[in-house]
XYZ file of C-alpha atoms in Angstrom:
364
model
C -23.912 13.942 -41.178
C -20.516 15.645 -40.809
C -19.325 17.577 -37.826
C -18.411 21.222 -38.274
C -14.700 21.454 -37.455
C -15.103 25.055 -36.346
C -17.974 24.359 -33.952
C -15.713 23.938 -30.893
C -13.975 27.216 -31.643
C -17.354 28.968 -32.133
C -18.692 27.644 -28.830
C -15.543 28.825 -27.070
C -15.832 32.237 -28.692
C -19.502 32.555 -27.752
C -18.795 31.469 -24.179
C -16.066 34.108 -23.850
C -18.339 36.791 -25.274
C -21.162 35.797 -22.936
C -18.839 35.867 -19.948
C -17.824 39.427 -20.701
C -21.131 40.837 -21.860
C -23.762 39.057 -19.758
C -23.086 40.996 -16.489
C -23.949 44.261 -18.230
C -27.149 42.746 -19.618
C -26.518 43.805 -23.268
C -26.567 41.876 -26.566
C -27.237 38.542 -24.839
C -29.956 37.537 -27.273
C -27.758 38.202 -30.286
C -24.939 36.045 -28.924
C -26.889 33.022 -27.659
C -28.736 31.775 -30.698
C -28.653 27.991 -30.554
C -30.008 25.762 -27.712
C -26.562 24.766 -26.507
C -25.488 28.376 -26.145
C -28.730 29.275 -24.305
C -28.114 26.405 -21.892
C -24.571 27.653 -21.295
C -25.866 31.188 -20.667
C -28.427 29.968 -18.126
C -25.723 27.946 -16.407
C -23.557 31.074 -16.177
C -26.395 33.225 -14.764
C -27.069 30.611 -12.049
C -23.385 30.312 -11.194
C -21.753 31.779 -8.057
C -19.810 34.142 -10.313
C -23.038 35.824 -11.447
C -24.165 36.336 -7.831
C -20.726 37.711 -6.927
C -21.045 40.075 -9.870
C -24.405 41.340 -8.533
C -22.896 41.872 -5.109
C -19.973 43.747 -6.590
C -22.420 45.995 -8.463
C -24.119 46.733 -5.127
C -20.850 47.340 -3.295
C -19.668 49.647 -6.083
C -22.455 52.116 -5.236
C -20.895 54.863 -3.128
C -23.765 57.340 -3.253
C -27.420 57.691 -4.175
C -29.030 60.380 -6.311
C -32.044 61.996 -4.619
C -34.969 63.459 -6.516
C -35.093 67.270 -6.203
C -38.371 69.132 -5.812
C -37.478 71.257 -8.824
C -34.617 71.875 -11.231
C -35.077 75.662 -11.205
C -32.611 77.497 -8.987
C -35.185 80.082 -7.830
C -37.690 77.386 -6.812
C -34.928 75.449 -5.061
C -34.238 78.529 -2.928
C -37.980 78.801 -2.229
C -37.953 75.169 -1.112
C -34.965 75.933 1.129
C -36.673 78.876 2.869
C -39.955 76.970 3.236
C -38.241 73.989 4.853
C -36.143 76.324 6.997
C -39.301 77.973 8.361
C -40.933 74.610 9.102
C -37.753 73.301 10.721
C -37.326 76.354 12.952
C -40.998 76.128 13.986
C -40.512 72.468 14.918
C -37.305 73.249 16.849
C -38.940 76.113 18.723
C -42.200 74.330 19.523
C -40.734 71.010 20.599
C -37.816 72.700 22.359
C -40.192 74.834 24.446
C -42.282 71.781 25.378
C -39.187 69.823 26.461
C -37.759 72.751 28.448
C -41.085 73.629 30.111
C -41.869 70.066 31.193
C -38.341 69.522 32.494
C -38.346 72.883 34.362
C -41.812 72.876 35.997
C -42.216 70.372 38.848
C -46.010 70.433 38.483
C -45.692 68.873 35.030
C -43.762 65.836 36.263
C -46.731 63.541 35.659
C -47.152 60.516 33.358
C -49.013 62.490 30.678
C -46.317 65.156 30.390
C -43.525 62.599 30.664
C -44.866 60.872 27.554
C -45.377 64.264 25.877
C -41.705 65.087 26.533
C -40.695 61.814 24.846
C -42.969 62.617 21.909
C -41.312 66.032 21.494
C -37.869 64.385 21.512
C -38.947 61.923 18.818
C -40.446 64.714 16.704
C -37.224 66.711 16.946
C -35.201 63.687 15.926
C -37.391 62.660 12.986
C -37.523 66.105 11.370
C -33.785 66.624 11.948
C -33.083 63.369 10.122
C -34.608 64.542 6.827
C -35.028 68.305 6.568
C -31.410 69.560 7.020
C -30.146 67.207 4.280
C -32.903 68.324 1.914
C -32.226 71.993 2.708
C -28.501 71.574 2.050
C -29.179 69.881 -1.289
C -31.462 72.745 -2.375
C -29.081 75.455 -1.184
C -25.950 73.996 -2.799
C -27.789 72.552 -5.823
C -26.678 68.987 -5.107
C -28.693 65.784 -5.419
C -26.495 63.121 -3.856
C -26.196 61.413 -0.496
C -23.471 58.940 0.431
C -24.208 55.227 0.776
C -23.524 55.269 4.532
C -25.412 58.543 4.906
C -28.434 57.018 3.193
C -28.287 53.944 5.439
C -28.009 56.146 8.549
C -30.902 58.352 7.421
C -33.120 55.379 6.631
C -32.361 53.699 9.969
C -32.847 56.889 12.023
C -36.139 57.817 10.392
C -37.562 54.289 10.645
C -36.424 54.095 14.283
C -37.966 57.437 15.300
C -41.235 56.998 13.378
C -41.813 53.486 14.751
C -40.963 54.613 18.282
C -43.370 57.569 17.936
C -46.211 55.314 16.811
C -45.541 52.986 19.756
C -45.468 55.969 22.112
C -48.791 57.274 20.792
C -50.231 53.840 21.585
C -48.923 54.085 25.150
C -50.362 57.599 25.465
C -53.799 56.261 24.519
C -53.433 53.752 27.372
C -52.546 56.672 29.651
C -55.754 58.476 28.659
C -57.758 55.265 29.147
C -56.473 54.791 32.710
C -56.958 58.479 33.565
C -60.633 58.516 32.486
C -61.842 54.933 32.903
C -59.829 53.910 36.008
C -58.903 57.153 37.808
C -58.617 55.476 41.221
C -55.886 53.140 39.908
C -53.993 55.829 37.983
C -51.171 56.235 40.511
C -50.765 52.469 40.885
C -50.811 51.501 37.203
C -48.819 54.485 35.985
C -46.095 54.992 38.574
C -42.779 56.533 37.653
C -41.090 53.171 37.137
C -43.939 51.875 34.962
C -43.820 55.020 32.818
C -40.066 54.692 32.296
C -40.454 51.035 31.332
C -43.241 51.807 28.831
C -41.300 54.651 27.242
C -38.191 52.460 27.021
C -40.296 49.732 25.374
C -41.473 52.225 22.727
C -37.901 53.315 21.949
C -36.671 49.692 21.930
C -39.454 48.625 19.549
C -38.507 51.389 17.140
C -34.824 50.461 17.338
C -35.453 46.750 16.711
C -37.840 47.268 13.760
C -35.520 49.849 12.175
C -32.476 47.611 12.634
C -34.190 44.629 10.984
C -35.498 46.661 8.054
C -32.248 48.557 7.444
C -30.111 45.423 7.644
C -32.437 43.569 5.256
C -32.706 46.472 2.788
C -28.976 47.103 2.465
C -28.077 43.415 2.357
C -29.915 43.060 -0.964
C -27.870 43.384 -4.170
C -28.605 46.654 -5.973
C -28.225 46.457 -9.738
C -30.727 48.980 -11.132
C -28.704 52.146 -10.732
C -28.525 54.532 -7.792
C -31.307 57.050 -8.547
C -34.025 57.291 -5.870
C -37.469 58.653 -6.697
C -37.733 60.573 -3.416
C -36.104 63.563 -1.694
C -34.823 61.352 1.135
C -33.791 57.714 1.564
C -36.905 55.581 1.887
C -37.154 51.789 2.081
C -39.523 51.314 -0.933
C -37.215 53.432 -3.100
C -34.161 51.332 -2.159
C -36.066 48.093 -2.841
C -36.884 49.317 -6.367
C -33.146 49.227 -7.124
C -32.762 45.631 -5.953
C -32.361 42.698 -8.315
C -32.880 40.125 -5.562
C -35.655 37.537 -5.576
C -35.565 36.758 -1.844
C -39.261 37.518 -1.443
C -39.669 35.204 1.546
C -37.372 37.277 3.747
C -39.020 40.538 2.697
C -42.468 39.006 3.263
C -41.469 37.912 6.788
C -40.354 41.438 7.715
C -43.494 42.889 6.165
C -45.654 40.568 8.276
C -43.797 41.653 11.432
C -44.225 45.342 10.560
C -47.921 44.992 9.690
C -48.522 43.061 12.917
C -46.981 45.866 14.991
C -48.846 48.604 13.111
C -52.200 46.805 13.169
C -51.794 45.777 16.822
C -51.103 49.363 17.901
C -54.009 50.652 15.804
C -56.451 48.170 17.337
C -55.226 49.052 20.838
C -55.764 52.781 20.189
C -59.246 52.223 18.762
C -60.327 49.957 21.641
C -58.961 52.439 24.202
C -60.949 55.327 22.733
C -64.115 53.255 22.393
C -63.901 52.556 26.135
C -63.123 56.220 26.850
C -66.145 57.329 24.795
C -68.429 54.926 26.656
C -67.293 56.310 30.030
C -67.539 59.927 28.836
C -71.147 59.455 27.755
C -71.991 58.229 31.281
C -70.532 61.335 32.992
C -73.566 63.222 34.382
C -72.237 66.789 34.273
C -71.551 68.629 31.034
C -68.486 70.248 32.566
C -67.011 66.821 33.393
C -67.616 65.564 29.853
C -66.023 68.703 28.422
C -62.949 68.318 30.647
C -62.525 64.655 29.698
C -62.939 65.473 26.018
C -60.400 68.325 26.250
C -57.729 66.032 27.682
C -58.242 63.478 24.891
C -58.644 65.830 21.930
C -54.936 66.768 21.435
C -53.799 63.151 21.495
C -56.629 62.086 19.216
C -55.735 64.862 16.754
C -52.044 63.885 16.717
C -52.881 60.186 16.218
C -55.313 61.020 13.401
C -52.729 63.222 11.660
C -50.022 60.579 12.031
C -52.116 57.649 10.764
C -54.031 59.459 8.007
C -50.911 60.911 6.354
C -49.103 57.563 6.521
C -52.091 55.628 5.129
C -52.594 58.118 2.299
C -48.905 57.941 1.371
C -48.942 54.120 1.221
C -52.441 53.431 -0.100
C -53.200 56.360 -2.403
C -54.966 55.297 -5.630
C -52.690 54.741 -8.603
C -55.096 56.796 -10.728
C -54.049 60.002 -8.934
C -50.400 59.050 -8.626
C -47.811 61.248 -10.319
C -44.092 61.970 -9.775
C -44.814 65.384 -8.263
C -47.527 64.016 -5.956
C -45.304 61.094 -4.920
C -42.655 63.656 -3.981
C -44.980 65.937 -1.980
C -47.002 63.283 -0.103
C -44.077 62.092 2.123
C -43.795 65.684 3.382
C -47.209 65.180 5.014
C -45.998 62.387 7.304
C -42.297 63.231 7.654
C -42.180 67.035 7.956
C -45.625 68.395 8.876
C -46.460 66.386 12.071
C -43.283 67.330 14.029
C -44.004 71.011 13.342
C -47.741 70.833 14.075
C -47.759 68.549 17.151
C -46.504 71.199 19.645
C -49.238 73.569 18.473
C -51.924 70.889 18.861
C -50.833 69.974 22.381
C -50.403 73.523 23.666
C -53.489 75.106 22.091
C -56.069 73.637 24.509
C -53.739 72.825 27.404
C -54.014 75.687 29.885
C -51.681 74.005 32.382
C -48.897 73.777 29.815
C -49.442 77.361 28.647
C -49.318 78.669 32.231
C -46.074 76.802 32.876
C -44.618 78.170 29.625
C -45.469 81.771 30.579
C -43.923 81.192 33.994
C -40.745 79.950 32.358
C -40.586 82.930 29.983
C -41.247 85.391 32.823
C -38.609 83.752 34.989
C -36.079 83.918 32.165
C -36.681 87.647 31.597
C -36.657 88.497 35.316
C -33.419 86.590 35.781
C -31.772 88.712 33.098
């Protein structure tokens, strides 16, 4: 059997073509036709150069393309005015709660201290997403910078995680107030409240830092188009070409542990509260205990149900439009609705608010 004198030249030519074409992912099958060439291609793809090429593709992304609610200019303006109304309602409601609690000395109690922190977190979370979305609709743009996306993702994850941790602490506050009223001042002193609130904020910061650092350390090689109107971790991961599943699985386990632990704590707290409430002899006492727990229970239910539906909705009812609207339920609606829930049945807060408004008008 004779050797083909041109075989060395052909192999060299194929290797050069593979080196130039393989990073783009095109025409690889047409070029690598014999076993030797396939082996050379696999060796190239496993080489450090290929990994550097993936990293360079990721670092070349300077902005992400967000998914608009609609491509029609008139509907984009409708989206702008709708989000503007929701945002102003959230600013007004949470701003009044923060100002009233800070102004009235009678509201300097553990329950209202945690409510003030909740209002701050709600203001922060809605301000992280809504203004950017409003600006995109108003100016008919769809992009967000790479650093802006990272900052938005970190801020939202930080504030949402801190809010969930704070709601867990607030359930403990309700448990102590109803089940152990004689120990309320001892267990929930000012220093203890500050430490618990700081722990909630620190938990949110740590979880958000880990997730953001992991998400943006992955090489992104599937474009820069996100299927959402804001930067969300699952949407960024869809653009990744990394196979480091072990690291992602470790972070997922940490996140699920925190979420499940907080959920169990809330459920156990309210089971104990319900048992004590059923033993209260007077109907008036039961009604008062129920009234103090109802706002927090409503906020927790809204927070958890919208998040669970967004993550676990059946694929049979999934659609691009539904996937775009569902995140509004857990990112935009709760910060606007929470002040209304807490002030509707809270006569003490409403009286303090009217005092503040009257004082402001009289002072003028």
